[in-house]
mmCIF file of C-alpha atoms and ligand atoms in Angstrom:
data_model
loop_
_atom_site.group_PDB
_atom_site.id
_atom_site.type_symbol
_atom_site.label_atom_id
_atom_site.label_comp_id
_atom_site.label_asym_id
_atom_site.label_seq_id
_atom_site.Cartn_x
_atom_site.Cartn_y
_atom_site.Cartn_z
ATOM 1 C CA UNK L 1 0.000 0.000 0.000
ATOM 2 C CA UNK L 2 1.395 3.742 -0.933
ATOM 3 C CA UNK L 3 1.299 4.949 2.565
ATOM 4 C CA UNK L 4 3.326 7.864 2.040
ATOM 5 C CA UNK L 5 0.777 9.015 -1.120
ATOM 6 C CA UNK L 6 -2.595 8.198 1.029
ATOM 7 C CA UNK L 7 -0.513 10.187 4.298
ATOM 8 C CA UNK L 8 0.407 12.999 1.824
ATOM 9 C CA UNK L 9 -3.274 13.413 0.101
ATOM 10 C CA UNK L 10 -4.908 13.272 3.727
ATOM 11 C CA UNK L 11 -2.396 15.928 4.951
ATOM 12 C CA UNK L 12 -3.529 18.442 1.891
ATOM 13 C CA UNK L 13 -6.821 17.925 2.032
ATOM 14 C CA UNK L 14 -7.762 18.161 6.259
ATOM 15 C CA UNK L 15 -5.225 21.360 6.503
ATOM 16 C CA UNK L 16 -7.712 23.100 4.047
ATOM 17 C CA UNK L 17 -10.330 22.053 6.889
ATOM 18 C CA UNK L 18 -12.385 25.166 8.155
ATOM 19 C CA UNK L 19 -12.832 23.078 11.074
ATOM 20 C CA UNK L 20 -9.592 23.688 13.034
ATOM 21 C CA UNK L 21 -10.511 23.688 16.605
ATOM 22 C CA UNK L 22 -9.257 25.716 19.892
ATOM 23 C CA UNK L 23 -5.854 25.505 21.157
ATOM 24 C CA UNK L 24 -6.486 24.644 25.002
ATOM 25 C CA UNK L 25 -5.946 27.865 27.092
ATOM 26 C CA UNK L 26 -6.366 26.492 30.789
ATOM 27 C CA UNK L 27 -2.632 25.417 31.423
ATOM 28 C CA UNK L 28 -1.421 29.286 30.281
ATOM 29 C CA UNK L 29 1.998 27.364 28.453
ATOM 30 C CA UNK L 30 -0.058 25.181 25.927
ATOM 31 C CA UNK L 31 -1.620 28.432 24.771
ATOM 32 C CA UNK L 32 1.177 29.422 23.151
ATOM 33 C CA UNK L 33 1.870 26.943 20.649
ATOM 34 C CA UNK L 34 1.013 28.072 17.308
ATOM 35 C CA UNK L 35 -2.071 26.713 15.683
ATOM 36 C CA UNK L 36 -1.115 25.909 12.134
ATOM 37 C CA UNK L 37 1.183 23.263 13.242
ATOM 38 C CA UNK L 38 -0.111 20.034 12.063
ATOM 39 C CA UNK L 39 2.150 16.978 11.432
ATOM 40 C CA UNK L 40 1.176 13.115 10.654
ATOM 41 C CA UNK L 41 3.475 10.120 10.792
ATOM 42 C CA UNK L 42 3.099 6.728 10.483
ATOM 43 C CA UNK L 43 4.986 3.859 11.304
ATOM 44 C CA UNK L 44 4.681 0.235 10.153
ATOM 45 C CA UNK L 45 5.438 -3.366 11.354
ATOM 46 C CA UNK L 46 8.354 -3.665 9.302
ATOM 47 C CA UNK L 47 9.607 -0.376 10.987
ATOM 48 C CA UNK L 48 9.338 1.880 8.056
ATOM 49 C CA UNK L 49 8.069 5.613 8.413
ATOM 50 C CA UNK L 50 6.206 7.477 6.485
ATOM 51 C CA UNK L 51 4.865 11.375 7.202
ATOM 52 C CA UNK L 52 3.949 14.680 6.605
ATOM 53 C CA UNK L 53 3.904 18.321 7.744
ATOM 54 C CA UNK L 54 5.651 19.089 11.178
ATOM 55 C CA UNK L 55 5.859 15.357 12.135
ATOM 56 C CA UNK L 56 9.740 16.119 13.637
ATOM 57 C CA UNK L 57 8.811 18.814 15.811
ATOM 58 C CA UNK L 58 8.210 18.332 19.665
ATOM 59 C CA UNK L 59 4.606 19.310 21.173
ATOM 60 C CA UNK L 60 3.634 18.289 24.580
ATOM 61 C CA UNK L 61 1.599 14.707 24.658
ATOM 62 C CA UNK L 62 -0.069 15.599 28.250
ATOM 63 C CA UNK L 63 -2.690 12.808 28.661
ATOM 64 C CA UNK L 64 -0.903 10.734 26.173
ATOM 65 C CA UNK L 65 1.638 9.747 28.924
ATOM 66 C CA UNK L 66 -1.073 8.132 30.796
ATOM 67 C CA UNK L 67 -0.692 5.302 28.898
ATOM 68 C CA UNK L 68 3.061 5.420 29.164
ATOM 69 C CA UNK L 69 2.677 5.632 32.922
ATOM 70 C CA UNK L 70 0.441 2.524 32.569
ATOM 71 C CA UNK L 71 3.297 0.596 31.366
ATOM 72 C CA UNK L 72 5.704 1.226 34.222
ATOM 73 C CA UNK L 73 3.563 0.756 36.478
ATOM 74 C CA UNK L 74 2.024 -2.554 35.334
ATOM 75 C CA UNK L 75 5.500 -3.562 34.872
ATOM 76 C CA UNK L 76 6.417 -3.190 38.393
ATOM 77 C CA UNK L 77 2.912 -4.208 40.662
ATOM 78 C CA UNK L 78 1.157 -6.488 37.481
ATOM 79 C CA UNK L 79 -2.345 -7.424 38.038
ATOM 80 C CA UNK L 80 -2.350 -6.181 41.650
ATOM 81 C CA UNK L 81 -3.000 -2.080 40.327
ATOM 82 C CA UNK L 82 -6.422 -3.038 38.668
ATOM 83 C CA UNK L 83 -7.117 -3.096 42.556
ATOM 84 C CA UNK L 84 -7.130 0.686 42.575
ATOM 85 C CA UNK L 85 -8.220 1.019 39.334
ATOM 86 C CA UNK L 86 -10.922 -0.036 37.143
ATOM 87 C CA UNK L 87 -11.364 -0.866 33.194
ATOM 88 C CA UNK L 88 -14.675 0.987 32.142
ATOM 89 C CA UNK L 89 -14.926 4.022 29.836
ATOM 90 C CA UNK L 90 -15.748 7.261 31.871
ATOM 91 C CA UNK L 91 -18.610 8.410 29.231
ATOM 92 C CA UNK L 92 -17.177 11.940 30.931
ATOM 93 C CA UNK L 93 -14.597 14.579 30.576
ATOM 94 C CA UNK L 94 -11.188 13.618 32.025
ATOM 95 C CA UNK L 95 -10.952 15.606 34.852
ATOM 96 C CA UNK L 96 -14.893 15.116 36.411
ATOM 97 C CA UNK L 97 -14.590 14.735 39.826
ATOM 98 C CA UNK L 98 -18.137 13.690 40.852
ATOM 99 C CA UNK L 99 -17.566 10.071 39.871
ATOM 100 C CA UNK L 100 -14.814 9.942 41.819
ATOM 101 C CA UNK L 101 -17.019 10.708 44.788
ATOM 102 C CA UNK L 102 -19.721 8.004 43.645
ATOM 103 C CA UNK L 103 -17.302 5.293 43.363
ATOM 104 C CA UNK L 104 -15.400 6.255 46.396
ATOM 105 C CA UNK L 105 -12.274 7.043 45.216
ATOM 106 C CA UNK L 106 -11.651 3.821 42.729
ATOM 107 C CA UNK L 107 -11.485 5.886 39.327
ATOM 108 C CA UNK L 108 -13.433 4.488 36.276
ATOM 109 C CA UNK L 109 -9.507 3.700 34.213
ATOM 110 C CA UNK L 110 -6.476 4.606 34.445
ATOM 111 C CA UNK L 111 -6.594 7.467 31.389
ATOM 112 C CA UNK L 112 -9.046 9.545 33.259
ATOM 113 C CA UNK L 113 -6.889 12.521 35.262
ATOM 114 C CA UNK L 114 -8.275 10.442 38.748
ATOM 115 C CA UNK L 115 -6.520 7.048 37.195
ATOM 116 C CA UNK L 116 -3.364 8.065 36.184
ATOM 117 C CA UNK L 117 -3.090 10.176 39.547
ATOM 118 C CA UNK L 118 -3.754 6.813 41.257
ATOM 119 C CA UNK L 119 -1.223 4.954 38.541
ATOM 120 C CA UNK L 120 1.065 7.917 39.271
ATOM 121 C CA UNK L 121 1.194 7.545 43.046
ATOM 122 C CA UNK L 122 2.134 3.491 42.134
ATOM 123 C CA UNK L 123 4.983 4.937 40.849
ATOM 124 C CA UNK L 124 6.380 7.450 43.283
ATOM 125 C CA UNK L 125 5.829 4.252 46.136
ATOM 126 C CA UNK L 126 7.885 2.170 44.071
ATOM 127 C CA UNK L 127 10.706 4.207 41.455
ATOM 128 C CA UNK L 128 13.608 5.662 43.547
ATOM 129 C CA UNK L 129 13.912 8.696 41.951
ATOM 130 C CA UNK L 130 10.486 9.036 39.922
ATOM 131 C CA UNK L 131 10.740 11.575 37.711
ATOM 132 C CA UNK L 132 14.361 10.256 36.274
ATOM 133 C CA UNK L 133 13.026 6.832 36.134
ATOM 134 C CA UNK L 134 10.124 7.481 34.219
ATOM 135 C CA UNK L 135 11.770 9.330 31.613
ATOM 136 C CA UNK L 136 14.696 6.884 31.578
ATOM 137 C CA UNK L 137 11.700 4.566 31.031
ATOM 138 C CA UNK L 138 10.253 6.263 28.041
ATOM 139 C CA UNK L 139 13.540 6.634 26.278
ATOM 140 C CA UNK L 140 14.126 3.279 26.363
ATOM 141 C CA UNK L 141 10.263 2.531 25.418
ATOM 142 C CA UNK L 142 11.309 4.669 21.987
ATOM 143 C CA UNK L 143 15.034 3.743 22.034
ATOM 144 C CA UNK L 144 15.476 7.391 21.561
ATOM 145 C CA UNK L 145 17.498 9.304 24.844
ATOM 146 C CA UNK L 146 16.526 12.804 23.298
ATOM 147 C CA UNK L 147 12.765 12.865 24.670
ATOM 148 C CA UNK L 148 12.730 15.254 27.585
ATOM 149 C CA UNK L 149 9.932 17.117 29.841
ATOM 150 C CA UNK L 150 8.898 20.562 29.398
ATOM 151 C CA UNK L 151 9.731 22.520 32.143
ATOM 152 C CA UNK L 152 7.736 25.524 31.054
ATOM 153 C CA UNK L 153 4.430 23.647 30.591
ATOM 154 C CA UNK L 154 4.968 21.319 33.759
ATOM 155 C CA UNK L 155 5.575 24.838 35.930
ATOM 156 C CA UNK L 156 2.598 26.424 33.909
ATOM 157 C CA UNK L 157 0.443 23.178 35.065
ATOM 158 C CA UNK L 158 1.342 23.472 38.582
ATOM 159 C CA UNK L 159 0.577 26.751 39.493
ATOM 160 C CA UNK L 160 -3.239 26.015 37.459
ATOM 161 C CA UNK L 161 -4.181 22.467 38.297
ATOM 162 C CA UNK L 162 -6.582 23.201 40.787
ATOM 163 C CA UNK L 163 -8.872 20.182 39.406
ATOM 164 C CA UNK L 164 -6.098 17.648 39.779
ATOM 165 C CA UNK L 165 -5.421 19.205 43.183
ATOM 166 C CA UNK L 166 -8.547 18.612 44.384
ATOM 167 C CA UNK L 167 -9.170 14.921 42.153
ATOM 168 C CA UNK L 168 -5.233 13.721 44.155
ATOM 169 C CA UNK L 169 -6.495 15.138 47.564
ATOM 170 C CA UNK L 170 -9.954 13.156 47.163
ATOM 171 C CA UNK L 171 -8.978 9.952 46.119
ATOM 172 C CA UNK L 172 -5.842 10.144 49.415
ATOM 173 C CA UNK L 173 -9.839 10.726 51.274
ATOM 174 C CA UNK L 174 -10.954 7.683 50.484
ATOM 175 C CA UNK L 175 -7.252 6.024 50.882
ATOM 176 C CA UNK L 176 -6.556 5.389 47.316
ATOM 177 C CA UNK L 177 -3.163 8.074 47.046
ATOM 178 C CA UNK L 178 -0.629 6.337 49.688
ATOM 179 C CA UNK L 179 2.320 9.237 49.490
ATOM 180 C CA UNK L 180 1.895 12.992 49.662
ATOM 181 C CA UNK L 181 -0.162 14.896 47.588
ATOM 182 C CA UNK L 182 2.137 17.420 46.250
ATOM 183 C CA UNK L 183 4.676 14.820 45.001
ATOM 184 C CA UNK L 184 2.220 12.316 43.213
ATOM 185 C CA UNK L 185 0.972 15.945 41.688
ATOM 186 C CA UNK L 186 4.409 17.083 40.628
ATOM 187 C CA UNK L 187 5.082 13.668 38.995
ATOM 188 C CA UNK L 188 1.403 13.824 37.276
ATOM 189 C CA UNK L 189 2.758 17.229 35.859
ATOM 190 C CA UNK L 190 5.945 16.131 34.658
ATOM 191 C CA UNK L 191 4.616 12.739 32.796
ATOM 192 C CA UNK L 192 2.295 15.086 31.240
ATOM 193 C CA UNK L 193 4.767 17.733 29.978
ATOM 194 C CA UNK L 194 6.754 15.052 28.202
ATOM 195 C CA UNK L 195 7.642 17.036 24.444
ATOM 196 C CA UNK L 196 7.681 14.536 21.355
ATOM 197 C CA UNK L 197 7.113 14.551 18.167
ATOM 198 C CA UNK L 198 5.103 12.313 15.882
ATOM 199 C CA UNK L 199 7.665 10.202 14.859
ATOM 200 C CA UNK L 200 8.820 9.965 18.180
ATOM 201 C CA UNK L 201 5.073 8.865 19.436
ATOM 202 C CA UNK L 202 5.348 6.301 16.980
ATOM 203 C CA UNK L 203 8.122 4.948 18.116
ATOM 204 C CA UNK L 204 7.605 4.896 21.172
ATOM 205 C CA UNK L 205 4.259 3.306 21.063
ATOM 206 C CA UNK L 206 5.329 0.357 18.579
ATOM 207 C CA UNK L 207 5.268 -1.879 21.417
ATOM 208 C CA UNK L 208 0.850 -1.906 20.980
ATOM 209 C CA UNK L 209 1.333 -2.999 17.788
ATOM 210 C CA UNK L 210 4.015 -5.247 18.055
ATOM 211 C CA UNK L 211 2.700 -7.437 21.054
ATOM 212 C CA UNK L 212 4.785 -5.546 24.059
ATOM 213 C CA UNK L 213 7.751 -5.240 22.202
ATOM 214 C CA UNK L 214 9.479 -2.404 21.093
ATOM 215 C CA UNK L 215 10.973 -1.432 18.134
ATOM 216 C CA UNK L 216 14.195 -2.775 19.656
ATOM 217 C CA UNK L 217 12.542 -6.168 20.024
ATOM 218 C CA UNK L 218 12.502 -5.691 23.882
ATOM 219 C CA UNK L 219 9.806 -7.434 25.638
ATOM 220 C CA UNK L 220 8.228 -4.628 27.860
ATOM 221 C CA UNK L 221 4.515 -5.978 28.131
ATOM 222 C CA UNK L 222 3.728 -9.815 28.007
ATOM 223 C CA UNK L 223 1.163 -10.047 24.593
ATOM 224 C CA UNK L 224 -1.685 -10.321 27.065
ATOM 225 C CA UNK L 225 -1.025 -7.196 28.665
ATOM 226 C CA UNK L 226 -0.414 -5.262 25.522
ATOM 227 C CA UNK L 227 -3.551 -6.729 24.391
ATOM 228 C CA UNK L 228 -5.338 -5.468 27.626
ATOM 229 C CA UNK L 229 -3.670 -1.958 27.224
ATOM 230 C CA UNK L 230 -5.147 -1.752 23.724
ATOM 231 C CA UNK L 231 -8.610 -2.274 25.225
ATOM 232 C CA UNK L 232 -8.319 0.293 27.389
ATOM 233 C CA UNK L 233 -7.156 2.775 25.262
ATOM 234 C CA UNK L 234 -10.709 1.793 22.878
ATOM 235 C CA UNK L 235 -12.600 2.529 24.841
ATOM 236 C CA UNK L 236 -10.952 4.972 27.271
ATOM 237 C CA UNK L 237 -8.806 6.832 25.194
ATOM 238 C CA UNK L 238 -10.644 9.788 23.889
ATOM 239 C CA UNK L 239 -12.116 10.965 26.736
ATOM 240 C CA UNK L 240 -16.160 11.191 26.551
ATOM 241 C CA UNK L 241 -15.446 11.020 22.616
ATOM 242 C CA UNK L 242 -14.095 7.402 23.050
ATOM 243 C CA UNK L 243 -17.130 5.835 21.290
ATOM 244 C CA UNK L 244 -17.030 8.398 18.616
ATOM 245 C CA UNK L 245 -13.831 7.832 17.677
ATOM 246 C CA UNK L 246 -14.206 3.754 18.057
ATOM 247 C CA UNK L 247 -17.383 4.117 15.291
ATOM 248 C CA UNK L 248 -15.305 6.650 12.835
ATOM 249 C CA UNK L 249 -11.521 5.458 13.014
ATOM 250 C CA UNK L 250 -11.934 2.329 14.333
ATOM 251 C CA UNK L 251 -8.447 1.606 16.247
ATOM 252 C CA UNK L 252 -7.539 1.896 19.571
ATOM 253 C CA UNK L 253 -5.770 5.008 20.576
ATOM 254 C CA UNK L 254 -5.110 7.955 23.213
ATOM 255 C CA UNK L 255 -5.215 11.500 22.760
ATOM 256 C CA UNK L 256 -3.894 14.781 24.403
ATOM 257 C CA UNK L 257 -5.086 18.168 25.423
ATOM 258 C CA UNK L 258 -1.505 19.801 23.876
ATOM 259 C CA UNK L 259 -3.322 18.065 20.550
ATOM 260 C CA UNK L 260 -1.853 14.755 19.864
ATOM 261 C CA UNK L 261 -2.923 11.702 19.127
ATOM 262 C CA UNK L 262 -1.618 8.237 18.758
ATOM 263 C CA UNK L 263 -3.696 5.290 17.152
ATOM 264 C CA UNK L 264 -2.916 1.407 16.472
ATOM 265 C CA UNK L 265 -3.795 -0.907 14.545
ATOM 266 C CA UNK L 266 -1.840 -4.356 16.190
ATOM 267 C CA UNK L 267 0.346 -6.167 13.951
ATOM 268 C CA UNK L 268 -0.227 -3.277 10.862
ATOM 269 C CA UNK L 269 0.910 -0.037 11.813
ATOM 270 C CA UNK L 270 1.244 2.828 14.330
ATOM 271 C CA UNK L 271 0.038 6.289 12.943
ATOM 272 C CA UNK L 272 0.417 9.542 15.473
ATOM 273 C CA UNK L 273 -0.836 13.218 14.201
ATOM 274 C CA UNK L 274 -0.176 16.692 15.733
ATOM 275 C CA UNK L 275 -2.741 20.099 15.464
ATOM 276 C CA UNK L 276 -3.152 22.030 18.623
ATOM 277 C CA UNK L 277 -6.652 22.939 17.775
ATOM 278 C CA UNK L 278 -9.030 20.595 20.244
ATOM 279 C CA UNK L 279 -12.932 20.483 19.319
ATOM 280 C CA UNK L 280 -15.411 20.570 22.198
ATOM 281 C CA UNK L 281 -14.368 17.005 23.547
ATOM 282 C CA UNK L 282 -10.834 17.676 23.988
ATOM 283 C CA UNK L 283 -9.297 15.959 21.172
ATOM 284 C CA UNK L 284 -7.446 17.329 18.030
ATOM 285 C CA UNK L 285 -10.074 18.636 15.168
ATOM 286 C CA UNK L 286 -7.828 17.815 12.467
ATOM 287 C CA UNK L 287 -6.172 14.470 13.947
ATOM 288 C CA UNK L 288 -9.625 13.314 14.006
ATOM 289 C CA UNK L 289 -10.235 14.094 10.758
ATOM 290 C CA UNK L 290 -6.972 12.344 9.312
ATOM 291 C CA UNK L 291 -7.222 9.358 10.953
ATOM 292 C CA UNK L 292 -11.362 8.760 9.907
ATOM 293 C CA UNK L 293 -10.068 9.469 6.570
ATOM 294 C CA UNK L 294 -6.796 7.282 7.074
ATOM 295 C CA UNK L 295 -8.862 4.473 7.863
ATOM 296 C CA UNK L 296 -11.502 4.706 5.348
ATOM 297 C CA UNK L 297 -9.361 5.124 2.189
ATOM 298 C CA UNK L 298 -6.894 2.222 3.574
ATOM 299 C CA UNK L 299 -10.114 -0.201 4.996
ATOM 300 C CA UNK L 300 -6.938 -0.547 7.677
ATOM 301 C CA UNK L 301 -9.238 -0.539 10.866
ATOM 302 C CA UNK L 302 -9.540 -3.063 13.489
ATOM 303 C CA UNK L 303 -13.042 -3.985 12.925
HETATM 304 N N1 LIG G 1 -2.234 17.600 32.132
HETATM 305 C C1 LIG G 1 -3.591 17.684 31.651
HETATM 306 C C2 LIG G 1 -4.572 17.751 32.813
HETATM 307 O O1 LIG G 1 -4.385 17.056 33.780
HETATM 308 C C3 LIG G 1 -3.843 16.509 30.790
HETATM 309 C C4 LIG G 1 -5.154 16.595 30.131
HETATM 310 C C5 LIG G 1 -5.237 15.823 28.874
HETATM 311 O O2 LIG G 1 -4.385 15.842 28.011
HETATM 312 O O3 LIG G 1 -6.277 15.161 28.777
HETATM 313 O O4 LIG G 1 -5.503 18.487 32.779
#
């Protein structure tokens, strides 16, 4: 299949979209990215790339990382997290906090704001130095030692995110955060300033399609758990746009308020796309746009 003609077309025809979106304003730093930027990249099972636009330049992946978190932390407790965690799509936006209170303090999944908080105080209990660990973790997830937080945007996050605040300081209510509030909080910042690019997302989420390895052929997930990580991200990864997305694109993938997203299709291809411009559920106008028309022209969905 001509990947890189279908990835070109797509590009030319969804940047002539009206339809751009709104760059998200309420963490001050992501405000500031410029709005035209709009990259696509692709990257198969035999490892070869293909892309388009400003697929090499860094953005920040925000609730991307969740899944990334995910990883590490599965890696280190297994089974025993979906304890303080459950498996079922939110059907609200990611940083709700009345659920929370419902369920008493056992968030819906793990790429909801109240998961990954949960997933990130896993972390902090068990990674000496968290922060370094993680990222150490994610540059060997992408083989690539170049991938770096933001300072800026995880700064810019800290002195706004009075909704996680209040999400971390709930769940430690009901028991669920086991270390301080401030430091599972400045971790949960950090994962989510983490700057890549689209080719860089692709890379570093290989692993989904390539049954928990990377593109280094390391085994970081067992198949199962790979398998189980894709489910998640179907029908949890878009936050209360997840079913959308399922019926149009048809892959399992994760998005991000900075306006990324990443999509899979296991044992084909991993495709990421960049535009800061969010529509009213959160996730990237014209990344939804490319990969519904990615997926129809190619007939490469899951279903
Ligand atoms: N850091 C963002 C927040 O917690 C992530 C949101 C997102 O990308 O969904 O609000």
């Amino acid at each position: 299949m001509d990947f890189q003609g279908i990835i070109e077309e797509i590009y030319a025809t969804v940047k002539q979209s009206e339809n751009k979106g709104t760059v998200a304003s309420y963490i001050p730093e992501l405000s500031k990215v410029n709005p035209e930027k709009f990259g696509i990249c692709l990257l198969d099972i035999n490892q070869k790339s293909y892309f388009a636009g400003d697929a090499e330049e860094s953005f920040s992946i925000q609730s991307i990382s969740k899944v990334l978190t995910l990883v590490q932390a599965l890696s280190i407790v297994g089974e025993d997290l979906w304890k303080r965690v459950g498996v079922e799509p939110s059907g609200d936006p990611f940083n709700f906090l009345s659920l929370l209170e419902l369920e008493k303090g056992i968030p819906r999944n793990p790429l909801i704001n109240a998961g990954a908080l949960v997933v990130c105080d896993i972390l902090v209990s068990h990674l000496k130095n968290p922060k370094e660990d993680f990222l150490h973790f994610v540059r060997a997830l992408a083989n690539d030692k170049t991938i770096d937080y933001d300072k800026k945007v995880a700064l810019s996050e800290k002195r706004t995110g009075f909704r996680n605040a209040a999400a971390a300081n709930l769940l430690k209510s009901f028991g669920n955060i086991h270390n301080d509030v401030d430091a599972v909080l400045d971790f949960y910042f950090h994962q989510c300033s983490l700057a890549m690019s689209c080719k860089q997302l692709t890379k570093t989420f290989f692993l989904f399609a390539n049954h928990g390895q990377c593109t280094q052929l390391h085994k970081f997930l067992q198949p199962s758990q790979a398998k189980r990580i894709n489910a998640i991200m179907l029908s949890c990864g878009f936050y209360d746009e997840a079913g959308e997305f399922s019926f149009k694109v048809g892959l399992p993938g994760k998005s991000g308020v900075g306006g990324g997203i990443v999509a899979i299709h296991p044992d084909k291809y991993c495709i990421a796309t960049w535009s800061p411009g969010l529509n009213h559920k959160g996730n990237s106008s014209l990344g939804m746009q490319v990969l519904e028309q990615f997926t129809t022209k190619t007939g490469l969905s899951i279903f």
